[in-house]
Short mmCIF file of C-alpha atoms in Angstrom, two decimals:
data_model
loop_
_atom_site.label_atom_id
_atom_site.label_comp_id
_atom_site.label_asym_id
_atom_site.label_seq_id
_atom_site.Cartn_x
_atom_site.Cartn_y
_atom_site.Cartn_z
CA MET E 1 130.60 114.23 43.41
CA ARG E 2 128.34 117.16 44.09
CA ARG E 3 125.34 114.83 44.17
CA GLY E 4 127.10 112.63 46.74
CA VAL E 5 127.79 115.60 48.96
CA ARG E 6 124.21 116.72 48.73
CA ARG E 7 122.94 113.27 49.63
CA ALA E 8 125.28 113.03 52.60
CA ALA E 9 124.12 116.44 53.79
CA SER E 10 120.49 115.33 53.53
CA ILE E 11 121.17 112.20 55.53
CA ALA E 12 123.04 114.17 58.17
CA ALA E 13 120.22 116.70 58.42
CA ALA E 14 117.61 113.97 58.78
CA ALA E 15 119.65 112.25 61.48
CA ALA E 16 120.04 115.55 63.30
CA LEU E 17 116.30 116.15 63.18
CA VAL E 18 115.58 112.67 64.50
CA ALA E 19 118.12 113.15 67.30
CA ALA E 20 116.62 116.54 68.16
CA ALA E 21 113.13 115.03 68.29
CA GLY E 22 114.38 112.29 70.60
CA ALA E 23 116.01 114.84 72.86
CA ILE E 24 112.80 116.85 73.05
CA VAL E 25 110.78 113.74 73.91
CA ALA E 26 113.32 112.75 76.57
CA ALA E 27 113.30 116.22 78.09
CA THR E 28 109.51 116.55 78.12
CA PRO E 29 108.20 115.84 81.63
CA GLY E 30 105.65 113.06 81.99
CA ASP E 31 102.31 113.37 83.73
CA ASP E 32 103.81 112.41 87.08
CA GLN E 33 106.30 115.25 86.85
CA VAL E 34 103.88 117.77 85.41
CA PHE E 35 101.40 117.22 88.21
CA GLU E 36 103.87 116.71 91.04
CA VAL E 37 104.08 119.35 93.71
CA LEU E 38 107.20 121.48 93.90
CA ARG E 39 108.89 120.68 97.18
CA VAL E 40 110.52 123.17 99.49
CA ASP E 41 112.77 120.93 101.56
CA GLY E 42 114.04 121.63 105.06
CA ALA E 43 114.67 120.21 108.50
CA VAL E 44 113.03 120.39 111.90
CA GLY E 45 113.17 123.96 113.18
CA GLU E 46 113.42 125.53 109.73
CA ARG E 47 110.71 127.83 108.50
CA LEU E 48 109.78 126.56 105.04
CA VAL E 49 107.99 128.96 102.76
CA GLY E 50 105.64 127.74 100.06
CA ARG E 51 103.62 130.01 97.82
CA VAL E 52 100.49 129.73 99.93
CA GLN E 53 101.67 128.28 103.22
CA THR E 54 104.68 128.41 105.50
CA ALA E 55 105.39 125.60 107.92
CA THR E 56 107.79 125.00 110.76
CA VAL E 57 108.01 121.69 112.60
CA THR E 58 109.36 122.37 116.06
CA GLY E 59 109.35 118.88 117.54
CA VAL E 60 108.57 115.24 116.87
CA GLU E 61 107.86 112.32 119.20
CA LEU E 62 106.73 108.71 119.01
CA ALA E 63 104.28 107.19 121.49
CA ASP E 64 102.23 104.09 122.20
CA THR E 65 99.08 106.05 123.02
CA LEU E 66 97.58 109.38 122.15
CA ARG E 67 95.82 111.57 124.68
CA PHE E 68 93.45 114.40 123.87
CA GLY E 69 94.40 116.79 126.65
CA TYR E 70 91.46 119.11 125.97
CA ALA E 71 88.70 116.54 125.46
CA GLY E 72 88.33 114.89 128.82
CA GLY E 73 91.70 113.23 128.55
CA THR E 74 90.51 110.60 126.11
CA VAL E 75 93.26 108.10 125.39
CA VAL E 76 93.46 106.45 121.96
CA GLU E 77 95.50 103.31 121.52
CA THR E 78 96.89 101.70 118.40
CA GLU E 79 98.29 98.39 117.26
CA GLY E 80 101.09 100.47 115.75
CA VAL E 81 102.76 103.60 117.02
CA TRP E 82 101.82 107.27 116.98
CA LEU E 83 104.03 109.95 115.51
CA VAL E 84 103.17 113.40 116.81
CA ALA E 85 104.70 116.52 115.26
CA ASP E 86 104.36 120.05 116.59
CA ILE E 87 103.81 122.33 113.65
CA THR E 88 103.45 126.06 113.18
CA VAL E 89 101.68 127.21 110.05
CA VAL E 90 100.89 130.50 108.36
CA ASP E 91 98.38 130.52 105.55
CA ARG E 92 99.71 133.29 103.34
CA ILE E 93 96.82 133.99 100.96
CA GLU E 94 93.65 132.26 102.10
CA SER E 95 92.43 130.04 104.87
CA LEU E 96 93.62 126.50 104.22
CA SER E 97 93.56 123.15 105.91
CA LEU E 98 96.12 120.59 106.98
CA THR E 99 93.78 117.77 105.99
CA TYR E 100 96.02 116.52 103.20
CA VAL E 101 99.32 116.59 105.06
CA GLN E 102 101.12 113.28 104.56
CA LEU E 103 104.09 111.46 106.01
CA GLU E 104 106.40 109.54 103.68
CA ILE E 105 108.72 106.83 104.97
CA GLY E 106 110.57 105.25 102.07
CA ASP E 107 107.89 104.32 99.55
CA ARG E 108 105.14 104.26 102.14
CA VAL E 109 102.71 107.13 102.47
CA PHE E 110 100.53 107.83 105.50
CA ASN E 111 97.61 110.17 105.83
CA LEU E 112 97.07 112.42 108.79
CA TYR E 113 95.10 111.09 111.76
CA ARG E 114 91.77 112.89 111.76
CA GLY E 115 90.05 111.36 114.75
CA ALA E 116 90.85 114.08 117.27
CA PRO E 117 87.96 116.29 118.35
CA TYR E 118 87.87 119.90 117.17
CA PRO E 119 89.95 122.05 117.31
CA THR E 120 93.26 120.42 116.57
CA ALA E 121 95.67 121.85 114.03
CA THR E 122 94.09 119.45 111.55
CA SER E 123 90.71 121.12 111.75
CA PHE E 124 91.77 124.61 112.83
CA GLU E 125 89.91 127.52 111.26
CA SER E 126 92.87 129.64 110.36
CA GLN E 127 92.98 133.22 109.16
CA PRO E 128 95.32 134.28 106.37
CA GLY E 129 98.48 135.82 107.74
CA ILE E 130 97.83 134.74 111.32
CA PRO E 131 100.14 131.94 112.48
CA TYR E 132 98.76 129.03 114.43
CA ALA E 133 100.41 126.06 116.06
CA GLY E 134 99.51 122.66 117.37
CA PRO E 135 100.36 119.00 117.19
CA ILE E 136 99.34 116.69 114.37
CA ALA E 137 99.49 112.89 114.51
CA PHE E 138 100.07 109.92 112.24
CA GLU E 139 99.26 106.30 113.01
CA LEU E 140 102.11 104.12 111.79
CA PRO E 141 102.70 100.37 111.75
CA ARG E 142 105.10 99.13 114.37
CA GLU E 143 107.61 97.89 111.83
CA VAL E 144 108.57 101.42 110.79
CA LEU E 145 110.66 101.47 113.96
CA ASP E 146 113.00 99.01 112.22
CA ASP E 147 112.74 100.52 108.76
CA PRO E 148 116.06 102.05 107.58
CA ALA E 149 114.01 104.62 105.69
CA ARG E 150 112.96 106.16 109.01
CA ARG E 151 116.24 108.07 108.91
CA ASP E 152 114.71 110.36 106.31
CA ALA E 153 110.97 110.47 106.85
CA ARG E 154 109.30 113.37 105.06
CA LEU E 155 106.40 115.42 106.33
CA VAL E 156 104.71 116.87 103.24
CA VAL E 157 102.61 119.89 104.16
CA ARG E 158 100.29 119.79 101.18
CA TYR E 159 96.92 121.46 101.33
CA VAL E 160 95.48 119.64 98.33
CA PRO E 161 95.62 116.05 97.17
CA ASP E 162 97.76 115.01 94.22
CA GLY E 163 97.37 116.51 90.82
CA ILE E 164 98.12 120.19 91.24
CA VAL E 165 101.30 122.13 90.74
CA GLU E 166 102.09 123.99 93.93
CA THR E 167 105.02 124.64 96.20
CA VAL E 168 104.70 122.76 99.46
CA PRO E 169 106.97 122.62 102.51
CA VAL E 170 108.58 119.22 103.07
CA VAL E 171 110.13 118.69 106.49
CA HIS E 172 112.72 115.92 106.71
CA LEU E 173 112.57 113.97 109.98
CA ASP E 174 115.15 111.58 111.40
CA LEU E 175 113.22 109.08 113.52
CA THR E 176 116.19 106.85 114.35
CA ASP E 177 117.04 108.37 117.71
CA LEU E 178 113.50 108.77 119.00
CA GLU E 179 112.37 106.66 121.93
CA VAL E 180 108.77 105.47 121.94
CA GLU E 181 107.10 107.23 124.84
CA ALA E 182 104.16 105.74 126.69
CA ARG E 183 101.92 108.66 125.78
CA ALA E 184 101.85 111.77 123.64
CA ASP E 185 99.45 114.64 124.13
CA LEU E 186 97.44 115.95 121.24
CA ASP E 187 96.48 119.41 122.40
CA GLU E 188 94.21 121.88 120.69
CA ALA E 189 95.70 124.31 118.21
CA ARG E 190 96.28 127.91 119.22
CA THR E 191 96.73 131.21 117.44
CA LEU E 192 100.15 132.83 117.57
CA THR E 193 101.47 136.30 116.91
CA PHE E 194 104.76 137.48 115.43
CA ASP E 195 107.78 138.51 117.47
CA GLU E 196 110.12 141.36 116.58
CA ALA E 197 112.05 139.11 114.21
CA GLY E 198 108.89 138.30 112.34
CA GLU E 199 108.79 134.75 113.64
CA PRO E 200 105.57 133.22 114.99
CA ALA E 201 105.42 133.56 118.76
CA PRO E 202 102.89 132.71 121.46
CA VAL E 203 100.23 135.28 122.17
CA GLU E 204 100.99 137.02 125.46
CA PRO E 205 98.05 137.34 127.87
CA ASP E 206 98.08 141.14 127.48
CA ASP E 207 97.88 140.80 123.70
CA ALA E 208 94.97 138.43 124.02
CA ALA E 209 93.16 140.81 126.37
CA GLY E 210 93.85 143.74 124.06
CA SER E 211 92.51 141.89 121.08
CA GLY E 212 89.15 141.64 122.68
CA SER E 213 88.99 137.90 122.11
CA MET W 26 48.81 105.18 15.02
CA SER W 27 49.98 103.31 11.97
CA TYR W 28 53.45 102.33 10.81
CA PRO W 29 54.83 102.43 7.31
CA ARG W 30 54.40 99.17 5.51
CA ASN W 31 58.02 98.28 5.31
CA VAL W 32 58.68 99.03 8.91
CA SER W 33 57.93 96.36 11.38
CA SER W 34 56.26 97.14 14.60
CA PRO W 35 58.64 97.56 17.53
CA PRO W 36 59.45 94.36 19.33
CA ARG W 37 57.63 93.69 22.50
CA LEU W 38 59.70 94.29 25.57
CA GLN W 39 60.53 91.04 27.29
CA PRO W 40 61.64 90.74 30.93
CA ARG W 41 65.41 90.18 31.13
CA ALA W 42 66.47 86.75 32.17
CA HIS W 43 68.53 87.40 35.32
CA PRO W 44 68.17 86.07 38.89
CA ARG W 45 65.87 87.88 41.27
CA ARG W 46 67.51 90.15 43.77
CA PRO W 47 67.20 88.98 47.39
CA THR W 48 64.69 90.95 49.33
CA TRP W 49 65.66 93.00 52.35
CA ALA W 50 63.91 90.46 54.54
CA LEU W 51 66.30 87.78 53.35
CA VAL W 52 69.27 90.06 53.96
CA GLY W 53 68.02 90.77 57.49
CA ALA W 54 67.48 87.10 58.22
CA GLY W 55 70.96 86.34 57.01
CA GLY W 56 72.39 89.01 59.28
CA VAL W 57 70.55 87.63 62.27
CA LEU W 58 71.79 84.13 61.51
CA ALA W 59 75.33 85.43 61.13
CA ALA W 60 75.09 87.25 64.46
CA ILE W 61 73.79 84.12 66.16
CA GLY W 62 76.62 82.15 64.64
CA ILE W 63 79.19 84.63 65.91
CA VAL W 64 77.70 84.60 69.41
CA ALA W 65 77.71 80.82 69.40
CA ALA W 66 81.28 80.70 68.12
CA LEU W 67 82.36 82.99 70.95
CA GLY W 68 80.71 80.75 73.52
CA GLY W 69 77.79 83.00 74.19
CA PHE W 70 75.38 80.09 74.54
CA ALA W 71 77.59 78.01 76.77
CA ASP W 72 76.32 77.35 80.26
CA THR W 73 77.64 79.93 82.68
CA PRO W 74 79.13 78.24 85.70
CA ILE W 75 77.53 79.55 88.86
CA THR W 76 79.88 79.28 91.78
CA LYS W 77 78.82 80.04 95.27
CA VAL W 78 80.87 82.67 97.04
CA PRO W 79 83.09 80.85 99.55
CA THR W 80 81.98 80.98 103.14
CA ILE W 81 84.42 81.81 105.92
CA ALA W 82 83.98 81.80 109.66
CA ILE W 83 83.83 84.71 112.04
CA GLY W 84 87.37 85.88 112.69
CA GLU W 85 88.74 84.15 109.61
CA VAL W 86 90.82 86.46 107.42
CA TYR W 87 90.06 87.11 103.78
CA GLU W 88 93.28 88.22 102.10
CA GLY W 89 92.32 90.70 99.44
CA GLN W 90 94.46 92.32 96.81
CA GLN W 91 95.14 95.32 99.03
CA ILE W 92 93.11 94.83 102.17
CA ASP W 93 92.89 91.92 104.61
CA VAL W 94 89.57 91.74 106.41
CA SER W 95 87.95 89.54 109.01
CA ILE W 96 84.42 89.89 110.34
CA GLU W 97 84.51 89.93 114.12
CA GLY W 98 80.77 89.97 114.80
CA ALA W 99 77.45 91.64 114.14
CA GLU W 100 74.85 93.00 116.51
CA VAL W 101 71.60 94.91 116.70
CA GLY W 102 71.23 97.83 119.05
CA ARG W 103 69.88 101.26 119.67
CA GLN W 104 73.19 103.02 120.00
CA THR W 105 76.92 102.78 119.77
CA ALA W 106 79.43 104.95 121.57
CA PHE W 107 79.07 107.53 118.81
CA LEU W 108 75.69 106.93 117.12
CA THR W 109 72.12 106.72 118.39
CA ALA W 110 69.14 105.35 116.48
CA ASP W 111 66.17 107.61 115.86
CA ASP W 112 62.67 106.62 116.96
CA GLY W 113 61.54 103.49 115.17
CA GLU W 114 65.05 102.69 114.03
CA GLN W 115 67.59 100.13 115.02
CA LEU W 116 71.27 100.01 114.31
CA VAL W 117 72.87 96.98 112.74
CA ILE W 118 76.57 97.05 113.56
CA VAL W 119 79.13 94.81 111.88
CA SER W 120 82.64 94.83 113.35
CA ALA W 121 85.50 94.16 110.94
CA LEU W 122 89.23 94.07 111.46
CA VAL W 123 91.05 95.42 108.41
CA VAL W 124 94.70 95.75 107.45
CA ASN W 125 95.85 97.72 104.43
CA ARG W 126 98.82 95.86 102.93
CA ALA W 127 99.49 98.50 100.26
CA ASP W 128 102.15 101.18 100.64
CA VAL W 129 99.69 104.02 100.38
CA PRO W 130 96.36 104.86 102.02
CA VAL W 131 93.48 102.98 100.40
CA SER W 132 89.87 104.11 100.33
CA ASN W 133 87.48 102.30 102.63
CA ARG W 134 85.52 101.55 99.45
CA ALA W 135 88.07 98.83 98.71
CA ILE W 136 86.15 96.59 101.12
CA GLN W 137 82.37 96.85 101.24
CA LEU W 138 79.91 94.86 103.28
CA VAL W 139 76.30 93.85 102.86
CA VAL W 140 74.05 92.24 105.47
CA LEU W 141 71.16 89.96 104.55
CA MET W 142 68.61 89.13 107.23
CA GLY W 143 65.51 87.54 105.74
CA ASP W 144 63.62 90.31 104.00
CA VAL W 145 65.91 92.97 105.39
CA ARG W 146 68.80 93.63 103.08
CA LEU W 147 71.38 96.20 104.08
CA LEU W 148 73.45 96.81 101.01
CA GLU W 149 76.52 98.92 100.41
CA ASP W 150 76.89 102.42 101.73
CA PRO W 151 76.34 102.02 105.45
CA ASP W 152 75.32 105.09 107.38
CA ALA W 153 78.71 105.20 109.07
CA ILE W 154 82.10 103.52 109.03
CA VAL W 155 83.83 104.47 112.26
CA THR W 156 86.60 103.31 114.53
CA PRO W 157 84.99 102.38 117.87
CA ARG W 158 88.02 103.59 119.82
CA ASP W 159 87.38 107.26 118.99
CA GLY W 160 84.42 107.53 116.62
CA GLU W 161 86.61 108.67 113.74
CA THR W 162 84.88 108.47 110.41
CA VAL W 163 87.28 106.47 108.32
CA GLY W 164 87.72 107.52 104.74
CA SER W 165 91.02 105.82 104.02
CA LEU W 166 92.90 102.96 105.62
CA GLN W 167 96.49 103.57 106.66
CA PRO W 168 99.17 101.17 105.43
CA GLY W 169 100.10 98.35 107.77
CA VAL W 170 97.99 99.29 110.78
CA PRO W 171 95.34 96.77 111.89
CA THR W 172 92.19 98.78 112.45
CA LEU W 173 88.88 97.71 113.96
CA LEU W 174 85.99 99.28 112.09
CA GLN W 175 82.29 99.40 112.78
CA TYR W 176 80.00 99.40 109.76
CA VAL W 177 76.71 100.84 110.96
CA TRP W 178 73.36 100.80 109.18
CA ARG W 179 70.14 102.40 110.37
CA THR W 180 67.13 100.20 109.65
CA ARG W 181 63.41 100.21 110.32
CA GLY W 182 63.23 96.57 109.34
CA ASP W 183 62.18 93.71 111.60
CA VAL W 184 65.49 92.53 112.99
CA ALA W 185 66.41 91.38 116.47
CA SER W 186 69.19 89.75 118.40
CA GLY W 187 69.31 86.04 117.69
CA ASP W 188 68.33 86.42 114.04
CA ASP W 189 70.35 84.60 111.43
CA ALA W 190 72.26 86.86 109.09
CA VAL W 191 74.67 86.62 106.20
CA VAL W 192 77.43 89.19 105.87
CA GLY W 193 78.82 89.50 102.37
CA ILE W 194 82.28 90.89 101.71
CA TYR W 195 82.74 92.75 98.44
CA GLU W 196 86.12 93.82 97.19
CA ALA W 197 86.98 96.61 94.78
CA VAL W 198 90.45 96.79 93.30
CA PRO W 199 92.14 99.45 91.20
CA ASP W 200 91.15 99.32 87.56
CA PRO W 201 94.36 99.05 85.48
CA ASN W 202 92.42 100.07 82.39
CA ASP W 203 91.44 103.41 83.86
CA ILE W 204 93.81 105.63 81.90
CA TYR W 205 92.74 108.76 83.71
CA ASP W 206 93.26 107.53 87.26
CA PRO W 207 94.93 104.10 87.54
CA GLY W 208 94.41 104.14 91.30
CA GLN W 209 90.65 104.49 90.94
CA LEU W 210 88.77 101.51 92.31
CA GLY W 211 86.67 99.45 89.94
CA LEU W 212 83.30 97.91 90.70
CA PRO W 213 83.13 95.71 93.81
CA ASN W 214 82.76 91.95 93.46
CA PRO W 215 81.53 89.49 96.07
CA VAL W 216 84.43 87.51 97.49
CA ARG W 217 83.35 85.92 100.77
CA ARG W 218 80.28 85.37 102.92
CA ILE W 219 79.92 84.80 106.64
CA GLU W 220 76.91 83.18 108.23
CA LEU W 221 76.33 84.34 111.76
CA VAL W 222 73.77 85.09 114.43
CA LEU W 223 73.14 88.68 115.39
CA ALA W 224 74.17 89.47 118.95
#
């Protein structure tokens, strides 16, 4: 009798160990999760704070053509459609770049358009702690205008490519109600200051004169 | 030395009667023969079929695994809207229309071009891959957007408008056996050729 009890206890203990091992394996994140960025989600107008960068998207538009307002008015056309987002960024620790910002629509991922002459927000030489603002653009295929996933497009403000654990702002965009304009302007980026509430604000002419720049 | 009378002299040592061991030369020869046999069994001596890369026309689309591409033309010149040849150089410019059918941006290395013009051979790695609309240097192709690209090579070779040329399209696709980066492109392979006259 005692031997039977002991054997049953051994079997139960072994089963418990196997179950515990399975639970540990199931709970262990895979490579995709280990190396995925940590997203700080928000909507247009929200100031999203990552560890190294804060981002606020203040407006979004769609357009057939893109115009560089500061570079002789060059107009760039596309077979698709342009998405232009006005973004305000503060690099919190060191000077970073928006080069790796991506737009996700459903399972599709789009890189930032990098063809605009310097200095757009894409190529802006920022200073840590000093906010700057400007439009960024994405070239999208025309069919995204009929894609149901456009209701929740995601602007991922990453400063590095995949493969690093970092908090990044992710701005959710609803593109369903946007009309496609004939033209969107891609203006140069500009430095901002902070208002009394600590929010990024345009530099007043007096401030600019006082700064000596 | 003498032996006692009643003791016979020790027997003479005779070589033992056993087969000779094979020499190392025989072992080596056997190994070579075995290797040849294995190679033959695996088809190593079979004739390798040599197939010519299919030829397509200017403007005809090659549908790749990720990228569709058509060659729209090739020309020789001294400058483009965004590049100028140095003294003694000419620019060979091949225009290609590409569409990325994948869901994610794909490196421009997925489609590579070569240009053969007599003794002048312009192989991979052109000096620039740009969009003629704005001069953007294209590193990756956006999903779903047809994009006209200019592949530009600088050459000091003897080429001129009216010369015959062959443009070869090479395709590189992600290597599924790359355990470290499954999205990494493998080596490019020739997939199509276009015979044309330089403008």
